[in-house]
Coordinates of C-alpha atoms (C1' of nucleotides) in Angstrom, one line a residue:
Chain A
M1 CA 42.3 -128.5 -117.7
T2 CA 44.7 -130.6 -115.9
R3 CA 45.3 -131.4 -112.3
N4 CA 41.7 -130.5 -112.2
K5 CA 39.1 -131.0 -114.8
V6 CA 37.8 -128.1 -116.7
N7 CA 34.7 -126.5 -115.5
Y8 CA 33.2 -125.2 -118.6
A9 CA 32.1 -121.9 -117.2
L10 CA 33.5 -118.5 -116.4
I11 CA 36.4 -118.5 -114.1
E12 CA 35.2 -116.2 -111.4
D13 CA 38.5 -115.6 -109.7
D14 CA 40.1 -112.6 -111.3
T15 CA 43.7 -113.8 -110.9
K16 CA 43.0 -117.3 -112.0
R17 CA 41.0 -116.1 -115.0
K18 CA 43.7 -113.8 -116.1
F19 CA 46.3 -116.5 -115.6
S20 CA 44.3 -119.0 -117.5
Y21 CA 43.7 -116.4 -120.2
T22 CA 47.3 -115.8 -120.7
K23 CA 48.1 -119.5 -121.0
R24 CA 45.2 -120.4 -123.2
L25 CA 45.8 -117.5 -125.5
K26 CA 49.2 -118.7 -126.1
G27 CA 48.0 -122.2 -126.7
L28 CA 45.3 -121.0 -129.0
L29 CA 47.7 -119.1 -131.1
K30 CA 50.1 -121.9 -131.2
K31 CA 47.3 -124.2 -132.4
S32 CA 46.1 -121.8 -135.0
D33 CA 49.7 -121.4 -136.2
E34 CA 50.0 -125.1 -136.5
L35 CA 46.8 -125.4 -138.4
K36 CA 48.1 -122.8 -140.7
T37 CA 51.4 -124.4 -141.3
L38 CA 50.5 -128.1 -141.3
C39 CA 47.4 -127.7 -143.4
D40 CA 48.2 -124.6 -145.4
V41 CA 45.1 -122.6 -144.5
E42 CA 44.9 -119.1 -143.6
V43 CA 43.8 -118.4 -140.0
S44 CA 43.0 -115.0 -138.7
T45 CA 42.0 -114.5 -135.2
V46 CA 40.8 -111.4 -133.4
I47 CA 40.4 -111.3 -129.7
Y48 CA 38.7 -108.7 -127.7
D49 CA 39.4 -108.7 -124.0
P50 CA 36.9 -106.5 -122.2
Y51 CA 38.9 -106.6 -119.0
R52 CA 41.9 -105.1 -120.5
N53 CA 39.8 -103.3 -123.1
E54 CA 42.2 -104.6 -125.7
L55 CA 41.8 -105.9 -129.2
Y56 CA 44.4 -108.2 -130.8
A57 CA 44.8 -109.5 -134.3
F58 CA 46.8 -112.7 -135.0
P59 CA 49.0 -113.8 -136.4
N60 CA 49.6 -110.2 -137.4
N61 CA 47.9 -107.4 -139.2
N62 CA 49.1 -108.4 -142.6
V63 CA 47.7 -111.8 -142.4
V64 CA 44.4 -110.6 -141.1
R65 CA 44.2 -108.0 -143.7
N66 CA 45.1 -110.5 -146.5
T67 CA 42.4 -112.8 -145.2
F68 CA 39.8 -110.2 -145.6
I69 CA 41.1 -109.1 -148.9
K70 CA 40.8 -112.6 -150.1
I71 CA 37.3 -112.6 -148.8
K72 CA 36.5 -109.6 -150.8
E73 CA 37.9 -111.1 -153.9
L74 CA 35.8 -114.2 -153.8
P75 CA 33.0 -114.1 -156.3
T76 CA 29.9 -113.0 -154.4
L77 CA 27.9 -116.1 -155.1
D78 CA 30.6 -118.4 -154.1
R79 CA 31.4 -116.4 -151.1
S80 CA 27.9 -116.5 -149.7
K81 CA 27.5 -120.1 -150.6
K82 CA 30.6 -121.2 -148.9
M83 CA 30.3 -118.9 -146.0
M84 CA 29.5 -120.9 -143.0
T85 CA 29.1 -120.3 -139.4
R86 CA 29.6 -122.6 -136.5
E87 CA 25.9 -122.8 -136.1
E88 CA 25.9 -126.3 -137.6
F89 CA 28.7 -127.4 -135.4
T90 CA 26.9 -125.9 -132.5
M91 CA 23.7 -127.6 -133.3
R92 CA 25.3 -130.9 -133.6
R93 CA 27.1 -130.4 -130.4
I94 CA 24.0 -129.4 -128.6
K95 CA 22.2 -132.4 -129.9
K96 CA 24.9 -134.7 -128.7
L97 CA 25.1 -133.0 -125.4
E98 CA 21.4 -133.3 -124.9
E99 CA 21.3 -136.9 -125.9
K100 CA 24.1 -137.6 -123.6
L101 CA 22.6 -135.7 -120.8
Q102 CA 19.3 -137.4 -121.3
K103 CA 20.8 -140.8 -121.2
V104 CA 22.8 -140.0 -118.1
H105 CA 19.9 -138.4 -116.5
E106 CA 17.8 -141.4 -117.1
L107 CA 20.5 -143.6 -115.6
M108 CA 20.6 -141.3 -112.6
I109 CA 17.0 -141.5 -112.1
K110 CA 17.0 -145.2 -112.3
A111 CA 20.0 -145.6 -110.0
D112 CA 18.9 -142.9 -107.7
D113 CA 15.2 -142.7 -107.4
G114 CA 13.2 -139.7 -106.2
E115 CA 15.4 -136.7 -105.9
G116 CA 13.6 -133.5 -106.2
S117 CA 14.8 -131.7 -109.3
T118 CA 14.7 -127.9 -109.3
S119 CA 14.1 -127.2 -112.9
N120 CA 16.1 -129.6 -114.8
A121 CA 14.6 -130.5 -118.1
P122 CA 16.7 -133.2 -119.8
Q123 CA 15.0 -132.3 -123.1
P124 CA 15.8 -130.3 -126.1
I125 CA 16.3 -126.9 -124.7
V126 CA 18.4 -124.9 -127.0
E127 CA 17.6 -126.8 -130.0
S128 CA 14.3 -125.3 -130.9
M129 CA 15.9 -121.9 -130.4
L130 CA 18.5 -122.8 -132.9
S131 CA 16.5 -124.7 -135.4
S132 CA 14.4 -121.7 -136.3
R133 CA 16.5 -118.7 -136.9
D134 CA 13.5 -116.4 -136.8
N135 CA 13.0 -116.9 -133.1
F136 CA 15.9 -114.8 -132.1
E137 CA 16.0 -111.2 -131.5
G138 CA 13.4 -110.2 -133.9
P139 CA 14.8 -108.7 -137.0
M140 CA 17.6 -111.0 -137.9
D141 CA 19.6 -111.0 -141.0
P142 CA 17.9 -113.4 -143.5
S143 CA 21.3 -114.4 -144.7
P144 CA 24.8 -114.2 -143.4
L145 CA 26.3 -110.8 -143.8
L146 CA 28.7 -110.6 -146.7
F147 CA 32.1 -109.7 -145.7
S148 CA 32.2 -106.9 -148.2
E149 CA 29.4 -105.4 -146.3
M150 CA 31.1 -106.1 -143.0
F151 CA 34.3 -104.6 -144.2
P152 CA 33.7 -101.7 -146.5
P153 CA 36.7 -100.6 -148.5
M154 CA 39.4 -100.0 -146.0
V155 CA 40.9 -96.6 -146.6
P156 CA 44.6 -96.7 -145.8
Chain B
M1 CA 50.8 -134.8 -132.9
T2 CA 50.5 -138.0 -131.1
R3 CA 51.6 -141.4 -131.9
N4 CA 54.1 -139.5 -133.9
K5 CA 55.6 -136.2 -133.2
V6 CA 54.6 -133.2 -135.0
N7 CA 56.7 -132.2 -137.9
Y8 CA 56.2 -128.5 -138.1
A9 CA 55.7 -128.3 -141.8
L10 CA 53.1 -128.7 -144.4
I11 CA 51.6 -132.1 -144.5
E12 CA 52.3 -133.1 -148.1
D13 CA 49.9 -136.0 -148.4
D14 CA 46.5 -134.7 -149.4
T15 CA 44.4 -137.1 -147.5
K16 CA 46.4 -136.8 -144.3
R17 CA 46.4 -133.1 -144.5
K18 CA 42.7 -132.9 -145.0
F19 CA 42.1 -135.3 -142.2
S20 CA 44.4 -133.4 -139.9
Y21 CA 42.7 -130.2 -141.0
T22 CA 39.3 -131.5 -140.0
K23 CA 40.5 -132.7 -136.6
R24 CA 42.5 -129.6 -135.8
L25 CA 39.9 -127.3 -136.9
K26 CA 37.5 -128.9 -134.5
G27 CA 40.1 -128.7 -131.8
L28 CA 40.9 -125.1 -132.5
L29 CA 37.3 -124.1 -132.4
K30 CA 36.8 -125.9 -129.1
K31 CA 39.8 -124.1 -127.7
S32 CA 38.6 -120.7 -128.8
D33 CA 35.2 -121.5 -127.4
E34 CA 36.8 -122.4 -124.1
L35 CA 38.8 -119.3 -124.1
K36 CA 35.8 -117.3 -124.6
T37 CA 33.7 -119.0 -122.0
L38 CA 36.3 -119.5 -119.3
C39 CA 37.9 -116.1 -119.6
D40 CA 35.0 -114.1 -121.0
V41 CA 36.8 -112.7 -124.0
E42 CA 35.5 -112.4 -127.4
V43 CA 37.2 -114.5 -130.0
S44 CA 36.6 -114.2 -133.7
T45 CA 38.2 -116.5 -136.1
V46 CA 38.2 -116.5 -139.8
I47 CA 39.7 -119.4 -141.7
Y48 CA 40.3 -119.5 -145.4
D49 CA 40.9 -122.9 -146.9
P50 CA 42.4 -122.5 -150.4
Y51 CA 42.0 -126.2 -151.1
R52 CA 38.3 -126.1 -150.6
N53 CA 38.0 -122.5 -151.4
E54 CA 36.0 -122.1 -148.3
L55 CA 35.7 -119.4 -145.8
Y56 CA 34.6 -119.9 -142.3
A57 CA 33.7 -117.3 -139.7
F58 CA 33.6 -118.4 -136.0
P59 CA 31.9 -118.6 -133.8
N60 CA 29.6 -117.1 -136.4
N61 CA 29.2 -114.1 -138.6
N62 CA 27.4 -112.1 -136.1
V63 CA 30.1 -112.3 -133.5
V64 CA 32.8 -111.6 -136.0
R65 CA 30.8 -108.7 -137.2
N66 CA 30.3 -107.5 -133.7
T67 CA 33.9 -107.8 -133.0
F68 CA 34.7 -105.5 -135.9
I69 CA 31.9 -103.2 -135.0
K70 CA 33.5 -102.8 -131.7
I71 CA 36.6 -101.8 -133.4
K72 CA 34.8 -98.9 -134.9
E73 CA 33.4 -98.0 -131.6
L74 CA 36.6 -98.3 -129.7
P75 CA 36.5 -94.8 -128.4
T76 CA 33.0 -95.3 -127.0
L77 CA 33.2 -98.9 -126.2
D78 CA 31.5 -99.0 -122.9
R79 CA 28.2 -98.5 -124.7
S80 CA 28.4 -101.8 -126.5
K81 CA 30.1 -103.7 -123.7
K82 CA 27.1 -105.3 -122.3
M83 CA 25.3 -105.8 -125.5
M84 CA 24.1 -109.3 -125.6
T85 CA 24.1 -110.9 -128.9
R86 CA 22.0 -113.8 -130.0
E87 CA 25.1 -116.0 -129.9
E88 CA 26.0 -115.0 -126.4
F89 CA 22.5 -115.9 -125.4
T90 CA 22.8 -119.2 -127.1
M91 CA 26.2 -120.0 -125.6
R92 CA 24.9 -119.2 -122.2
R93 CA 22.3 -121.9 -122.6
I94 CA 24.9 -124.3 -123.9
K95 CA 27.1 -123.4 -121.0
K96 CA 24.4 -124.3 -118.6
L97 CA 23.8 -127.6 -120.4
E98 CA 27.4 -128.5 -120.3
E99 CA 27.8 -127.6 -116.7
K100 CA 24.9 -129.8 -115.9
L101 CA 26.2 -132.6 -118.0
Q102 CA 29.6 -132.3 -116.4
K103 CA 28.2 -132.5 -112.9
V104 CA 26.2 -135.5 -113.7
H105 CA 29.1 -137.0 -115.5
E106 CA 31.3 -136.5 -112.5
L107 CA 28.7 -138.2 -110.3
M108 CA 28.6 -141.1 -112.7
I109 CA 32.4 -141.5 -112.7
K110 CA 32.4 -141.4 -108.9
A111 CA 29.8 -144.0 -108.7
D112 CA 31.5 -146.0 -111.5
D113 CA 35.2 -146.1 -111.6
G114 CA 38.4 -144.4 -112.5
E115 CA 40.8 -144.5 -115.4
G116 CA 44.5 -145.2 -115.7
S117 CA 46.9 -142.9 -117.5
T118 CA 50.5 -142.7 -118.5
S119 CA 52.7 -139.7 -119.1
N120 CA 56.3 -138.9 -119.4
A121 CA 59.2 -136.8 -120.6
P122 CA 58.5 -133.3 -121.7
Q123 CA 60.2 -132.3 -124.9
P124 CA 60.1 -129.1 -126.9
I125 CA 58.9 -129.6 -130.4
V126 CA 57.2 -126.7 -131.9
E127 CA 57.8 -124.8 -128.7
S128 CA 60.8 -122.9 -129.9
M129 CA 58.6 -121.5 -132.5
L130 CA 56.5 -119.8 -130.0
S131 CA 59.1 -118.9 -127.5
S132 CA 60.8 -116.7 -129.9
R133 CA 58.3 -114.9 -131.9
D134 CA 60.7 -113.9 -134.5
N135 CA 60.8 -117.3 -135.9
F136 CA 57.4 -117.1 -137.4
E137 CA 56.8 -116.1 -140.9
G138 CA 59.6 -113.7 -141.2
P139 CA 58.6 -110.2 -140.2
M140 CA 56.3 -110.7 -137.3
D141 CA 55.2 -108.0 -135.1
P142 CA 57.1 -107.8 -131.9
S143 CA 53.8 -107.7 -130.1
P144 CA 50.2 -108.4 -131.0
L145 CA 49.0 -105.5 -132.9
L146 CA 46.2 -103.5 -131.4
F147 CA 43.3 -103.3 -133.6
S148 CA 43.1 -99.7 -133.4
E149 CA 46.5 -99.6 -135.1
M150 CA 45.5 -102.2 -137.6
F151 CA 42.4 -100.5 -138.7
P152 CA 42.8 -96.8 -138.4
P153 CA 39.6 -94.9 -138.3
M154 CA 37.6 -96.7 -140.9
V155 CA 35.2 -93.9 -141.4
P156 CA 36.6 -91.3 -143.7
Chain C
dT1 C1' 33.5 -140.2 -145.9
dG2 C1' 32.6 -140.1 -140.9
dG3 C1' 32.7 -141.9 -136.6
dA4 C1' 35.2 -144.8 -132.9
dC5 C1' 39.5 -146.4 -130.7
dT6 C1' 44.0 -146.0 -128.5
dA7 C1' 48.6 -144.8 -127.7
dT8 C1' 51.1 -141.0 -127.3
dG9 C1' 52.1 -136.0 -127.6
dT10 C1' 50.4 -131.5 -125.8
dA11 C1' 48.3 -128.1 -123.0
dT12 C1' 47.6 -126.4 -118.7
dA13 C1' 46.0 -125.9 -113.3
dA14 C1' 48.5 -125.8 -109.4
dG15 C1' 52.6 -125.5 -107.0
dC16 C1' 56.8 -123.5 -106.3
dA17 C1' 61.0 -120.6 -107.1
Chain D
dT1 C1' 54.3 -110.8 -111.0
dT2 C1' 56.8 -114.0 -114.3
dG3 C1' 58.5 -117.9 -114.9
dC4 C1' 59.6 -123.0 -114.3
dT5 C1' 57.9 -127.8 -112.8
dT6 C1' 54.8 -131.5 -112.5
dA7 C1' 50.8 -134.1 -112.6
dT8 C1' 46.9 -134.7 -115.1
dA9 C1' 43.4 -133.7 -118.5
dC10 C1' 43.1 -133.1 -123.5
dA11 C1' 44.1 -133.4 -128.4
dT12 C1' 45.1 -136.1 -132.1
dA13 C1' 47.9 -139.4 -135.7
dG14 C1' 47.3 -143.7 -137.1
dT15 C1' 44.1 -147.2 -137.6
dC16 C1' 40.0 -149.9 -138.4
dC17 C1' 35.4 -149.9 -139.4

DNA sequence: TGGACTATGTATAAGCA
DNA sequence: TTGCTTATACATAGTCC
């Protein structure tokens, strides 16, 4: 992300990926801690690393547990109403990306001319997929799963 | 965090805090998404904002749920390792889009021009906070807690 | 509110110890 | 590795719309 630009894709090289992982994990946790402190919100992060087959909870188990306890305590209606996913963020992002891509693509075509494209469609690609939730893997939850369902009473 | 140094403390001013929250939330999510994509780890974040009484699950409910499902399946994890969720599918598409955009963007920059930048003196600010883990919120775990410890066998 | 902008602080990829 | 250092890319506080 510096010295070289970030290539937004999996880092293939094992060593580099692990290295990057370590640094970025630290950075992410710092950021989440800052968010928590500066803005007084509760942030719980869980990371699953398939390479190490490890699962981490941040900032610690108590906070994570408290977060989920709070979740449980929220009135059901309110909870499901306020419960959001990044889907909207994602959609916005995708739209912007696609708009940008399209513009740039048009520019390229203008400036360039005939360059055989393999299969590049500078058109809404993912959008349709996202706009209708029903198109996914068949039976999808009609509504976000309530956390109380996700986390049944934790028996100590 | 720029223009002025970060004061590692609650932002008292409501407007500023909310503003900061919005920006930082966006940044945090971007970071977590990058971590996920670059290093191929699963990152689930839950944020509870007492001011808005809102609860967010990132990248979405399904991923968070899957993460926790994995917890339950820890002993027989390999089975679910390659399970591809709708979200992962989506993100793969996004990833491709962004790679494409990036390539084109680089081409544009090459053909266009560069940028100037300035940088200077490195100084520790919040750093100490992270370098010694004990400075966090009092009793912090000496190391990230493994989830299997956090959530002992949830099934009675 | 919700973008843009810009100056500056941060994060981090490579390099090196 | 495990950590520093450094050069650069990125994030973002303050500001103006």
